[in-house]
CSV table of C-alpha atoms in Angstrom, one decimal:
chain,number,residue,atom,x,y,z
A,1,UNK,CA,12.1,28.2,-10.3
A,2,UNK,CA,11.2,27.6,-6.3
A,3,UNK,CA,8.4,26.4,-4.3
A,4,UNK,CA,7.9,27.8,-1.0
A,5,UNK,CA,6.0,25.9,1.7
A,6,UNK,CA,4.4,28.1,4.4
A,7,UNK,CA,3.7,26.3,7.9
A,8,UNK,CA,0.9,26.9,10.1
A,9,UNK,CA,3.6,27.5,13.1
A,10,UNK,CA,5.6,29.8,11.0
A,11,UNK,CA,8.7,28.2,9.6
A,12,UNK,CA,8.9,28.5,6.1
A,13,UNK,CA,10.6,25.5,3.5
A,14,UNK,CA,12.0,26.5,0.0
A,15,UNK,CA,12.8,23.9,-2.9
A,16,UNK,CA,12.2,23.4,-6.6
A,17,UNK,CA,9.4,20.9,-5.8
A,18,UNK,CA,7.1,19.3,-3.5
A,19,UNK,CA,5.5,16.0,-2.8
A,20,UNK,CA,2.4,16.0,-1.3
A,21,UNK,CA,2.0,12.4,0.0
A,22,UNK,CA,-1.5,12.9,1.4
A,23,UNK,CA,-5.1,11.4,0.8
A,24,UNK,CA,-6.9,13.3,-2.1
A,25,UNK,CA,-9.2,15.0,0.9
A,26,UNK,CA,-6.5,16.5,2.7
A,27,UNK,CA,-4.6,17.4,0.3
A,28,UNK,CA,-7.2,19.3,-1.1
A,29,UNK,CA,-7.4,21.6,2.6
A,30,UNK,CA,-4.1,23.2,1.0
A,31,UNK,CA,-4.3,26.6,-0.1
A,32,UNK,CA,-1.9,26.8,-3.1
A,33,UNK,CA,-0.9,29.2,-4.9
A,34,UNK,CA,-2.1,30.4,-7.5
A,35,UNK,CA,-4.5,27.8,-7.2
A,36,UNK,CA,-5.1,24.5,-8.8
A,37,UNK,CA,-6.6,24.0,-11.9
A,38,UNK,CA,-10.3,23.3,-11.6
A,39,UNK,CA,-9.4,19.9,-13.3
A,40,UNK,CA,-7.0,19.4,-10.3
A,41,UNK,CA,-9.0,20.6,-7.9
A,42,UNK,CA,-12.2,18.7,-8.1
A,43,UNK,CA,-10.8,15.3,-7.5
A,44,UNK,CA,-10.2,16.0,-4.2
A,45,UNK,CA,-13.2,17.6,-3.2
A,46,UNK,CA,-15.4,14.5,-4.5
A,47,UNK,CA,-13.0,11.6,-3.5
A,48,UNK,CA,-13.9,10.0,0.0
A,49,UNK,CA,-11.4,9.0,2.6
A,50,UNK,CA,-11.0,5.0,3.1
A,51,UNK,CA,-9.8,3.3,5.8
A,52,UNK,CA,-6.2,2.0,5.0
A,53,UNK,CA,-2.9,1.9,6.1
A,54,UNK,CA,0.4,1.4,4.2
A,55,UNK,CA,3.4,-0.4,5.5
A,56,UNK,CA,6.6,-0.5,3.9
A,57,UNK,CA,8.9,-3.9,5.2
A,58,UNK,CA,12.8,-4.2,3.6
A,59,UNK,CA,14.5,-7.4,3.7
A,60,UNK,CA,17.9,-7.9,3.1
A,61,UNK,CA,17.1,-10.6,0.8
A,62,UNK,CA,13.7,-11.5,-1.4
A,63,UNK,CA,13.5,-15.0,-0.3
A,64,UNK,CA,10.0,-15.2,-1.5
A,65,UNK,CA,11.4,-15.4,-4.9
A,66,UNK,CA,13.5,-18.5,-4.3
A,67,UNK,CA,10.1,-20.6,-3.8
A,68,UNK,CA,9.2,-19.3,-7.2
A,69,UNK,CA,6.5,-16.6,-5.6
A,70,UNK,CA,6.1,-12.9,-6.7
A,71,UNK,CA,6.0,-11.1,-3.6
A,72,UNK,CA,2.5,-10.1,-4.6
A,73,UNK,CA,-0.8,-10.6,-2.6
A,74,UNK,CA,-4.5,-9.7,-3.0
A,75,UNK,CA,-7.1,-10.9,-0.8
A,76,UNK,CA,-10.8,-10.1,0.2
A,77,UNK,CA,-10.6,-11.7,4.4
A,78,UNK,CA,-7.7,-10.5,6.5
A,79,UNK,CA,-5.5,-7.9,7.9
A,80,UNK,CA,-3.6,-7.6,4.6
A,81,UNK,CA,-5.7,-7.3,1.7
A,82,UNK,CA,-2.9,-6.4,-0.5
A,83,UNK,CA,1.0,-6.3,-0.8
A,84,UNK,CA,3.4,-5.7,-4.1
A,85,UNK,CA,7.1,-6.8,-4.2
């Protein structure tokens, strides 16, 4: 079993799987095939882009957890509204 990823520039990808790491909406401007299943399919056609933007941060250490804290954060004000250790 392969997949086979056609560019728009030409150059061609094989593989036995892909991620597709996009927002529902774009992802659903793909032409696959054979197609999706209609029960795959209409997600992204109904789902709205948001704005956000993911940031991943390593650390050589989780010093956060020394302080007795989680590494997790949810707020409603602020650049970060969210963040999971």
């Amino acid at each position: 079993d392969s997949v086979t990823v056609h560019c728009r520039g030409g150059r061609v990808a094989r593989g036995r799987r892909v991620i597709v790491a996009l927002s529902p909406t774009l992802a659903g401007r793909i032409m696959y095939d054979p197609p999706l299943s209609g029960y795959r399919d209409q997600p992204t056609q109904r789902m709205p882009n948001s704005a956000a933007m993911k940031a991943f941060f390593v650390y050589d250490e989780p010093f956060w957890r020394a302080e007795g804290l989680n590494g997790q954060l949810i707020s409603d004000v602020g650049p970060a509204r969210m963040s999971n250790d």
